[in-house]
XYZ file of C-alpha atoms in Angstrom:
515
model
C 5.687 -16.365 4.714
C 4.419 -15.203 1.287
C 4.660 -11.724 0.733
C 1.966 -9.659 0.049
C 2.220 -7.277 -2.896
C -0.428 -4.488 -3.761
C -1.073 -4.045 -7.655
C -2.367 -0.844 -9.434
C -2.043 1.644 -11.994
C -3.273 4.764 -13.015
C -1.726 4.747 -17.409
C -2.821 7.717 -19.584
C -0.760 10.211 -21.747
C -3.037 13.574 -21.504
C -3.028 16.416 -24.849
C -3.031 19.637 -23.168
C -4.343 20.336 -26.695
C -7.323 17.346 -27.402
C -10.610 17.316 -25.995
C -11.093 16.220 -22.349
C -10.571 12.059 -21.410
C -13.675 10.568 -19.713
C -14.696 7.570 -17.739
C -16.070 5.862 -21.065
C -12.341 5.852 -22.479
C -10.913 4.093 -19.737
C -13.542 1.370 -19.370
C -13.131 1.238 -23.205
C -9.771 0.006 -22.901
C -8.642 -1.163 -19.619
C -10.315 -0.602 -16.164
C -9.928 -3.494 -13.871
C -10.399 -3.660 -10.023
C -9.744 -6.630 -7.969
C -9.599 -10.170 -9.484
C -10.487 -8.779 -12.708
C -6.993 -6.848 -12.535
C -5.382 -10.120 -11.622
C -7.677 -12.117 -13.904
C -6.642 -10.405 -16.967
C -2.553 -10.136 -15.664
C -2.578 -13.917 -16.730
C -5.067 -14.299 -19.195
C -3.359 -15.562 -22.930
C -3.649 -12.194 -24.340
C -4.501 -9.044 -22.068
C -5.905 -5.709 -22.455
C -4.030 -4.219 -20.073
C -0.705 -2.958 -21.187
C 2.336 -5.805 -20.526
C 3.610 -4.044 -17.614
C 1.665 -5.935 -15.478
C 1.609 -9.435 -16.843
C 5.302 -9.371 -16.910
C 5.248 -8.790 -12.921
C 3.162 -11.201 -12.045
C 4.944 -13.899 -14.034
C 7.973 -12.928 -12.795
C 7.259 -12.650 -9.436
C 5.240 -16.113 -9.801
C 8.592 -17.638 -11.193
C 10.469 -16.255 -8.257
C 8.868 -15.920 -5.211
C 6.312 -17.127 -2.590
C 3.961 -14.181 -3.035
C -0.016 -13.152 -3.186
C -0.843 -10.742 -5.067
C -3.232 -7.613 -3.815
C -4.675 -6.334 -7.178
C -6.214 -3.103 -6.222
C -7.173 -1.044 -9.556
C -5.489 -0.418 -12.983
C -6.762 2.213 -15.558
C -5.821 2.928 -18.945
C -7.221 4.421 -21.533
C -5.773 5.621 -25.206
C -3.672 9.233 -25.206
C -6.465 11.707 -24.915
C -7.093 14.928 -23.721
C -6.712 16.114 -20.247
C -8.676 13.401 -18.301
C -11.958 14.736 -16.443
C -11.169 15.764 -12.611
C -14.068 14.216 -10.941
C -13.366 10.962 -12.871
C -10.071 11.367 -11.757
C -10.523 11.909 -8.087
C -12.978 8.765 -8.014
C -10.415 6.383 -9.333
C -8.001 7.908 -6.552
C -10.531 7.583 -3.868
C -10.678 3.666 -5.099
C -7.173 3.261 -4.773
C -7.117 4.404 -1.233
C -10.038 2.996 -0.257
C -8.939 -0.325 -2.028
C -5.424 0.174 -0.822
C -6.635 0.112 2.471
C -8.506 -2.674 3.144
C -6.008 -4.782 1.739
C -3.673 -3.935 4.170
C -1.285 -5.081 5.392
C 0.595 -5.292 2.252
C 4.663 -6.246 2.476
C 5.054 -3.837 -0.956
C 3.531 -1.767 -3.818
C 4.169 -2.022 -7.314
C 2.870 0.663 -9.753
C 1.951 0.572 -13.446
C 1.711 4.338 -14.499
C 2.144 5.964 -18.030
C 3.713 9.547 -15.677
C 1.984 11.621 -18.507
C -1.289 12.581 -17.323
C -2.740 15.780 -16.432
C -6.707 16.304 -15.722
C -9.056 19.319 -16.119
C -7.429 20.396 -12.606
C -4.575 18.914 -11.659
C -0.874 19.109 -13.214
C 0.711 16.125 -11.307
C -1.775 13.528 -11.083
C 0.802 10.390 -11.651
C 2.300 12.559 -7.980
C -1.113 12.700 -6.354
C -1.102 8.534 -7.016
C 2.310 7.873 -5.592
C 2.116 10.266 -2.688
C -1.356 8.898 -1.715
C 0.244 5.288 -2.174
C 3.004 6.066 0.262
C 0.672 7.769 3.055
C -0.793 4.812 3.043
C 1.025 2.357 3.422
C 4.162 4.347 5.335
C 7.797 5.290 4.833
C 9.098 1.342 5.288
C 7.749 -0.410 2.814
C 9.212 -0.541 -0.608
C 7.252 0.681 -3.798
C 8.504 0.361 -7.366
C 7.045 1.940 -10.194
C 7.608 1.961 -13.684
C 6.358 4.605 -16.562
C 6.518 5.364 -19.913
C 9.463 7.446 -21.883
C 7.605 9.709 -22.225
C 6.387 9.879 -18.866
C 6.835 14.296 -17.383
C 8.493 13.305 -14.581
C 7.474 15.880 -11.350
C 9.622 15.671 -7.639
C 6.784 14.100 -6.364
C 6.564 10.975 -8.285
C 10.388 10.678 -7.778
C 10.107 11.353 -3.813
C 7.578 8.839 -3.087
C 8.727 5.780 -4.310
C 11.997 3.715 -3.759
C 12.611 3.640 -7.473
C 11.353 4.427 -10.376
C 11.862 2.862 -13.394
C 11.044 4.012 -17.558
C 10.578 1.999 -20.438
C 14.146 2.216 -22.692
C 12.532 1.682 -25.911
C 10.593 3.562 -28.654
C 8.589 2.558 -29.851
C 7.735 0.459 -26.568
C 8.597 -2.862 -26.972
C 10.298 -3.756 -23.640
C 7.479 -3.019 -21.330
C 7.052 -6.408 -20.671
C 10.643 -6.257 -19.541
C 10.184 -3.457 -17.205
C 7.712 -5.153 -15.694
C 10.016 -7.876 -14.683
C 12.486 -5.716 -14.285
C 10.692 -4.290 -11.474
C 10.124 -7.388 -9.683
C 13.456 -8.290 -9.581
C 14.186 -4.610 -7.815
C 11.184 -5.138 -5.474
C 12.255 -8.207 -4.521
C 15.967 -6.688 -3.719
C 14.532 -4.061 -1.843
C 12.458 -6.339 0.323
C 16.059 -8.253 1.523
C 17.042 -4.960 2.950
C 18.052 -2.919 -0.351
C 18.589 0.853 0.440
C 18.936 2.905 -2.641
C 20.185 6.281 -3.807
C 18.745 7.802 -6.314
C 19.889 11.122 -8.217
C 17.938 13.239 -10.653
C 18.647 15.473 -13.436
C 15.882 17.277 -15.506
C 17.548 19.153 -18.391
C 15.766 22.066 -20.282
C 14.749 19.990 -23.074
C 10.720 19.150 -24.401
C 11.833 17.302 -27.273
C 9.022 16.040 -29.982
C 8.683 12.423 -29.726
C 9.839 12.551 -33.044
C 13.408 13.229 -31.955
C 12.834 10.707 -29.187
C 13.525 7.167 -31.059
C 16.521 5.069 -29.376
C 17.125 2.748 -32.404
C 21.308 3.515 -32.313
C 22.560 6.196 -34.102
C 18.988 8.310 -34.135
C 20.465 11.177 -32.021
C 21.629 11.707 -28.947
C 18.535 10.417 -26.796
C 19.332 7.363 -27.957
C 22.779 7.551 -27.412
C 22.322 8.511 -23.891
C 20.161 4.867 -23.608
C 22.807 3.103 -25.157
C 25.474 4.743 -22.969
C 23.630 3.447 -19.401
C 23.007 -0.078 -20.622
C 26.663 -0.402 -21.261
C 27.496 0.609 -17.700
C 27.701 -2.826 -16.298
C 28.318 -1.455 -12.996
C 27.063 -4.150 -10.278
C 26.364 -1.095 -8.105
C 23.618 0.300 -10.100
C 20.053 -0.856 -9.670
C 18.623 1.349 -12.557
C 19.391 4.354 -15.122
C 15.850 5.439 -16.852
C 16.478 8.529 -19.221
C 12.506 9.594 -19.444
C 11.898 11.499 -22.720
C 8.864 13.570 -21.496
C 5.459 14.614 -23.687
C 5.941 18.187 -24.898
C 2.089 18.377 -25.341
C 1.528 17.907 -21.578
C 2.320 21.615 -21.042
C 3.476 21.386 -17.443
C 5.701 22.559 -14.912
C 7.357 19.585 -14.657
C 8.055 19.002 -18.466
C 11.756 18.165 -19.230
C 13.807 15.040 -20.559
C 15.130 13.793 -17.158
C 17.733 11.148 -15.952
C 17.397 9.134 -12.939
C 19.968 7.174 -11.714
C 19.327 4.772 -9.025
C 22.611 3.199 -7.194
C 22.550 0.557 -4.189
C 23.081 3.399 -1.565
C 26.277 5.179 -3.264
C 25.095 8.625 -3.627
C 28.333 10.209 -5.440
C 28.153 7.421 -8.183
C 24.035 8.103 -8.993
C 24.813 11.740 -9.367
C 28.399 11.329 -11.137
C 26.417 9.072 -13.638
C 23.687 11.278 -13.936
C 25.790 14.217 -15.198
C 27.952 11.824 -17.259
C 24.445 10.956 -19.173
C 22.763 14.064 -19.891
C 26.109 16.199 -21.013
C 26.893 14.554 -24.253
C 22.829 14.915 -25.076
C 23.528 19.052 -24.088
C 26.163 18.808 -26.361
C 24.298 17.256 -29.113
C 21.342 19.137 -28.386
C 20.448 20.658 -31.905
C 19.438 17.024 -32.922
C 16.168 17.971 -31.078
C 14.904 20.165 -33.876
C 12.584 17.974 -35.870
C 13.289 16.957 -39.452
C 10.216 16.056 -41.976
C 8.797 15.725 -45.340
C 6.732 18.664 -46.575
C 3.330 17.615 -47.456
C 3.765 18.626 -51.243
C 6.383 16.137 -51.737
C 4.936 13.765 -49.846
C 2.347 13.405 -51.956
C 4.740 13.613 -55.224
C 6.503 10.607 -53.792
C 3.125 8.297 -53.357
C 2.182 9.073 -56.932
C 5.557 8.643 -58.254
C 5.281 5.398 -56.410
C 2.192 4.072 -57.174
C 3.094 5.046 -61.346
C 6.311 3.191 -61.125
C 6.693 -0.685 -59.993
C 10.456 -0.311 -60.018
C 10.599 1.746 -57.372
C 10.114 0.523 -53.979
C 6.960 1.413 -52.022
C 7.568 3.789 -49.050
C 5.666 4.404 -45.540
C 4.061 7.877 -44.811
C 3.672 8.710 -41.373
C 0.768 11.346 -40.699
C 3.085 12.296 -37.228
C 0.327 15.194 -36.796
C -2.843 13.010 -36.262
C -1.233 10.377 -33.943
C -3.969 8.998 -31.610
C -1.170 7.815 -29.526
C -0.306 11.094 -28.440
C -3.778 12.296 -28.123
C -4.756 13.473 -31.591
C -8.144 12.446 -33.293
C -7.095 9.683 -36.064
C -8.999 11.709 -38.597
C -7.305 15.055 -39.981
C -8.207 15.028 -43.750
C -4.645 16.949 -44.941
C -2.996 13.493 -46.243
C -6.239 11.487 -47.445
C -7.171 14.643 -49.511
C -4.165 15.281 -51.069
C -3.357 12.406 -52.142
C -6.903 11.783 -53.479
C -6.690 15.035 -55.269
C -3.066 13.904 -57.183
C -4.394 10.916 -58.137
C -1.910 8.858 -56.051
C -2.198 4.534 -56.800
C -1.691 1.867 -54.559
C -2.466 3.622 -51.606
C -3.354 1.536 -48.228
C -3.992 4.046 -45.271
C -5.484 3.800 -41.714
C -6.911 3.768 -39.632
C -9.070 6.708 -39.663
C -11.304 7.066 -36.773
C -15.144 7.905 -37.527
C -17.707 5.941 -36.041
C -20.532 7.448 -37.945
C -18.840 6.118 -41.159
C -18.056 3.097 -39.716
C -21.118 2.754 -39.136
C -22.380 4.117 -42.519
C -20.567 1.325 -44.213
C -21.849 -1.371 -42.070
C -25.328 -0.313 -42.918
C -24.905 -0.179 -46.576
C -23.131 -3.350 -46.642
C -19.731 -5.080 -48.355
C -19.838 -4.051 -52.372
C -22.184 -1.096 -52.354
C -21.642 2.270 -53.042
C -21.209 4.837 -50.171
C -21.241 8.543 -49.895
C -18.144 8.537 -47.435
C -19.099 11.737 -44.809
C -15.939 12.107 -43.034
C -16.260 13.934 -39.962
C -19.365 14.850 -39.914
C -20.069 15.510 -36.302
C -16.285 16.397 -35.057
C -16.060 19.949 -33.800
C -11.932 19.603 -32.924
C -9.904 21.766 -34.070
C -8.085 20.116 -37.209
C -11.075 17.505 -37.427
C -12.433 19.217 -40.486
C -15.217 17.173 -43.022
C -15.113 15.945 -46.404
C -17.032 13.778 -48.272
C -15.962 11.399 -51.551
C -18.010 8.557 -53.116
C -16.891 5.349 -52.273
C -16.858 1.497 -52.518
C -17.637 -0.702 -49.044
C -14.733 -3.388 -49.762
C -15.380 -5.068 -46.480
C -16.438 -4.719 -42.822
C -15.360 -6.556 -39.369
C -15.940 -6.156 -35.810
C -12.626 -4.704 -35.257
C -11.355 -7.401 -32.320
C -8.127 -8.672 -32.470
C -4.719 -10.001 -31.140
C -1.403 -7.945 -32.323
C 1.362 -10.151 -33.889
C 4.361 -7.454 -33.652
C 5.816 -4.819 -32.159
C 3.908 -2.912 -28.836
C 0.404 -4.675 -29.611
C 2.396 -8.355 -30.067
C 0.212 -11.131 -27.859
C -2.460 -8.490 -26.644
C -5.932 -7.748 -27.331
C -7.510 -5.315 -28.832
C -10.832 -3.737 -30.025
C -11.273 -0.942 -32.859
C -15.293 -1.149 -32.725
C -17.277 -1.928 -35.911
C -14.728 -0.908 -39.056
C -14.763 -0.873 -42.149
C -12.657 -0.845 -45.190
C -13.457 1.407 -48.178
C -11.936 2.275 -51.535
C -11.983 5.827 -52.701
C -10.452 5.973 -56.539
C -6.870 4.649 -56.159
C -7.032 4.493 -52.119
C -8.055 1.629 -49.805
C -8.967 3.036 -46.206
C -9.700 1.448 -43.116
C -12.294 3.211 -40.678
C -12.346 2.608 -37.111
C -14.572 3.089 -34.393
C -12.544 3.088 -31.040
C -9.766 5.613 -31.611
C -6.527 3.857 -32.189
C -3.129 4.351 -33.114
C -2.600 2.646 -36.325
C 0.580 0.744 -35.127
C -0.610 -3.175 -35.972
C 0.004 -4.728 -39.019
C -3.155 -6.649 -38.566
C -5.474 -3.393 -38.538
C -4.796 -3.798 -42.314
C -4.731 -7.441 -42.601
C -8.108 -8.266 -40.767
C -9.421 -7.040 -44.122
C -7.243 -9.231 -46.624
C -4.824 -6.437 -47.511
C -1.536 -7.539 -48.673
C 0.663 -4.551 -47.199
C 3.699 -6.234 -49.094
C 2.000 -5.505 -52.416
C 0.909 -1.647 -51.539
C 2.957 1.215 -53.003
C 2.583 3.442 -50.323
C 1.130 3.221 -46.504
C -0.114 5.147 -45.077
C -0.574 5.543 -41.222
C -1.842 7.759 -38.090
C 1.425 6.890 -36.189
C 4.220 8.724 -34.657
C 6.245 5.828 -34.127
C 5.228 2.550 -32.224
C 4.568 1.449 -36.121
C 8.315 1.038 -36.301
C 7.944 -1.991 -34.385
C 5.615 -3.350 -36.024
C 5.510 -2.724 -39.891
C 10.065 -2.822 -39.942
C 9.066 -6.328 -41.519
C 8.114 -4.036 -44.665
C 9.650 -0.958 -44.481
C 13.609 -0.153 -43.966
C 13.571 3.333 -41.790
C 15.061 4.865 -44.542
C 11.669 4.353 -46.685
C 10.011 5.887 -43.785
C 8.657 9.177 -44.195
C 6.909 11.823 -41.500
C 4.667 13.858 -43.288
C 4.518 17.433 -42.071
C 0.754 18.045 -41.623
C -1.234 19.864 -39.285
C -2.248 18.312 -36.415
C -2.756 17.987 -32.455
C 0.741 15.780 -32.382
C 2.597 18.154 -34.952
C 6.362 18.014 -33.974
C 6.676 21.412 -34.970
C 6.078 22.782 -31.040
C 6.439 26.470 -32.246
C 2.658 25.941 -33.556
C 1.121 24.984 -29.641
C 0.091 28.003 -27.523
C 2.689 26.689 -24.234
C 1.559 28.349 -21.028
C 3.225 26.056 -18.761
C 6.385 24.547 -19.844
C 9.699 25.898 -18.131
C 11.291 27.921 -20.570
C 13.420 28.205 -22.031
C 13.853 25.241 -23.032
C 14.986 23.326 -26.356
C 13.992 23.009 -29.172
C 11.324 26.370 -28.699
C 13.979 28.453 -27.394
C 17.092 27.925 -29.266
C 19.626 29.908 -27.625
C 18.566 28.406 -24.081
C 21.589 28.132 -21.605
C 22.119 25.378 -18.863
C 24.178 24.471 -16.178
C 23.267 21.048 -15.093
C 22.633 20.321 -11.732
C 21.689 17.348 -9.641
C 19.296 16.843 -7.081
C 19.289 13.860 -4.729
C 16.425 11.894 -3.443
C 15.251 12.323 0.046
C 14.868 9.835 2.624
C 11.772 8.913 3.459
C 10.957 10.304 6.381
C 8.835 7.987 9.529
């Protein structure tokens, strides 16, 4: 009999801090209900995140199954996303959820970040409405982010749970299969344990990489994959989003063991001890903007040195921030700095601006004109319209590799020394082909520039050894430096804003679920 298997998703990393995510940014980027959802799962190139796709191939490859695609959402890391939208999109999964049954399982493509205008636990309110539905015996897998806040809720409600183990995020695609392989266990009579650690740690995601030897979050991921141990199902070490500012914030281990409760919890506590230990690695490290700056101009002044990567960490769309702080752009402009690619900026008015004056004229670039968020602030500089596209695309590396994309009308202008690409969509510049859609050669810059955290790792390590990658302290609404957010809801204390914090670490186990 071909098993029935419900599809849905609810993907967003909320900014306590940025202005409030609306319907418009989720239809922007990815809001799919029925066969669209399933549509797009095996089209060539996807919007939808690869989560998804993965599943349904592997499941395809490996069983006799029809899928239920209910709903999947996702929109770009924004601010908290608007209740009522919110509670709609809920109401469609039930309502969805419902009619489709009877369903044999549930698989679940969530970021784990979000919070709304209301509601701390959101990613919880999915999962728990998931599992009323469809009742206590039938398995549901989900799988989030890194950098997913991980609540009791979401953990309680679903059979396991399983995080992405890279960032930046290039095995989501194998977490998706990964989670058909587990859902397909659990459907032969699989009956896990699951143990769960949260330590008193909010991390930036700066600290957060898991290339080896970049501190002791990635050690802790390198430790569980070289477990081996035929009795685990899963170990997902889930980072957390500092700028969440919830209750449930805290870098938590889950370990998820074919019914041996001593082993998930001994493995837990064998996992997050050495990170304790190592603990002052979560105090971020960066370049001051000053020298910064002196490094792109002694770069662009001197071809024997090699060009270098400057990370604008503070402005990272992909943790919510706007794409358009002026701190970086400014400065350099005001040194003089040569050779200088950066993007992508997002203003759709001068996007827009250089679309109307057209490729070769002269433009009075207004940058932020209209933007009222805090750090958002306008300047203007006379500039050169080098070229202009419609901003659609299919990524070649890293996260974006084999999907689609669309930055809105953009543009690419020269200001003095500095090439800059304009966006409208917001975006997180981590593609190389957000530059090269315009003919730049990013081998032959002297310095990039970029509004990225990290996923441009990924993406532009073709170019750029990490150790001529720099992250540019500048303000911002992703700064690493958490001592400059007003926190009203994080447990404290908690590392790295309370240094002297103490912990005992203790595990707590799963529940059964409960007919």
């Amino acid at each position: 009999m071909s098993l029935r298997i419900a599809l849905l998703g609810f993907a967003i990393e909320s900014n306590r801090y940025a202005p409030v995510s609306t319907r418009e940014d989720f239809v922007s980027r990815a809001y799919l209900a029925g066969e669209d959802l399933l549509r797009d799962a095996r089209s060539p190139a996807p919007r939808m995140t690869p989560e998804i796709p993965a599943f349904v191939r592997r499941m395809d490859a490996t069983a006799d199954w029809t899928p239920v695609p209910i709903l999947f959402a996702n929109a770009e890391s924004g601010g908290p996303v608007e209740h009522a939208f919110f509670a709609d999109t809920l109401e469609q999964f039930e309502t969805r959820l419902r009619a489709a049954l009877p369903v044999d399982a549930v698989y679940i493509c969530e970021h784990g970040a979000a919070i709304t205008t209301e509601e701390d636990d959101p990613d919880g309110l999915v999962f728990e409405t998931v599992r009323r539905i469809v009742g206590p015996s039938i398995p549901i897998v989900a799988t989030v982010d890194l950098h997913a806040n991980v609540s009791d809720r979401m953990v309680d409600q679903v059979d396991t749970l399983i995080s992405y183990r890279r960032n930046p995020h290039v095995d989501m695609a194998e977490r998706g299969a990964e989670a058909a392989d587990v859902l397909r266990e659990l459907l032969a009579g699989l009956r896990v344990a699951v143990a769960h650690v949260r330590m008193p740690v909010c991390a930036p995601p700066t600290q957060l990489l898991t290339a080896p030897g970049t501190g002791p979050y990635a050690d802790m991921i390198q430790k569980a994959e070289a477990l081996n141990d035929p009795r685990i199902v899963n170990v997902s070490a889930v980072g957390g989003f500092a700028y969440g500012d919830t209750p449930k914030n805290g870098l938590t281990v889950l370990v998820t063991t074919r019914g041996d409760a001593e082993l998930a919890a001994r493995t837990a506590l064998d996992l997050v001890t050495p990170a304790w230990r190592d603990r002052a690695a979560f105090f971020p490290r960066l370049m001051p903007l000053d020298e910064a700056v002196a490094l792109a101009v002694a770069t662009g002044s001197d071809p024997a040195r090699p060009p270098v990567l400057l990370a604008d960490v503070a402005d990272n769309p992909g943790g919510g921030a706007r794409g358009n702080t002026p701190y970086l752009l400014q400065a350099l402009l005001k040194a003089g700095a040569r050779g200088v690619i950066a993007g992508v900026v997002t203003d759709p008015e001068l996007a827009a601006d250089a679309h109307a004056a057209g490729v070769g004229k002269p433009l009075r670039a207004r940058f932020n004109r209209s933007e009222t968020t805090r750090y958002s602030e306008p300047f203007e500089a006379d500039a050169t319209v080098v070229a202009l596209r419609d901003g659609k695309g299919v990524g070649r590396r890293g996260q974006l590799a084999g999907c689609s994309f669309d930055l809105g009308a953009s543009a690419l202008i020269a200001v003095d020394g500095i090439h800059i690409v304009v966006i409208t969509h917001r975006h997180q510049c981590h593609e190389p082909t957000f530059f090269e859609m315009f003919g730049l050669d990013i081998a032959a810059a002297r310095t990039v520039v970029v509004k990225s955290r990290g996923h441009f790792r990924a993406a532009f390590d073709e170019f750029f050894p990490p150790e001529r990658i720099h992250s540019v302290d500048a303000p911002g609404l992703t700064s690493p430096i958490l001592s400059r957010f007003d926190f009203r809801r994080l447990p404290r204390p908690v590392v790295p804003l309370d240094p002297d914090t103490e912990w005992t670490p203790t595990v707590r186990m799963r529940p059964a679920f409960m007919e």
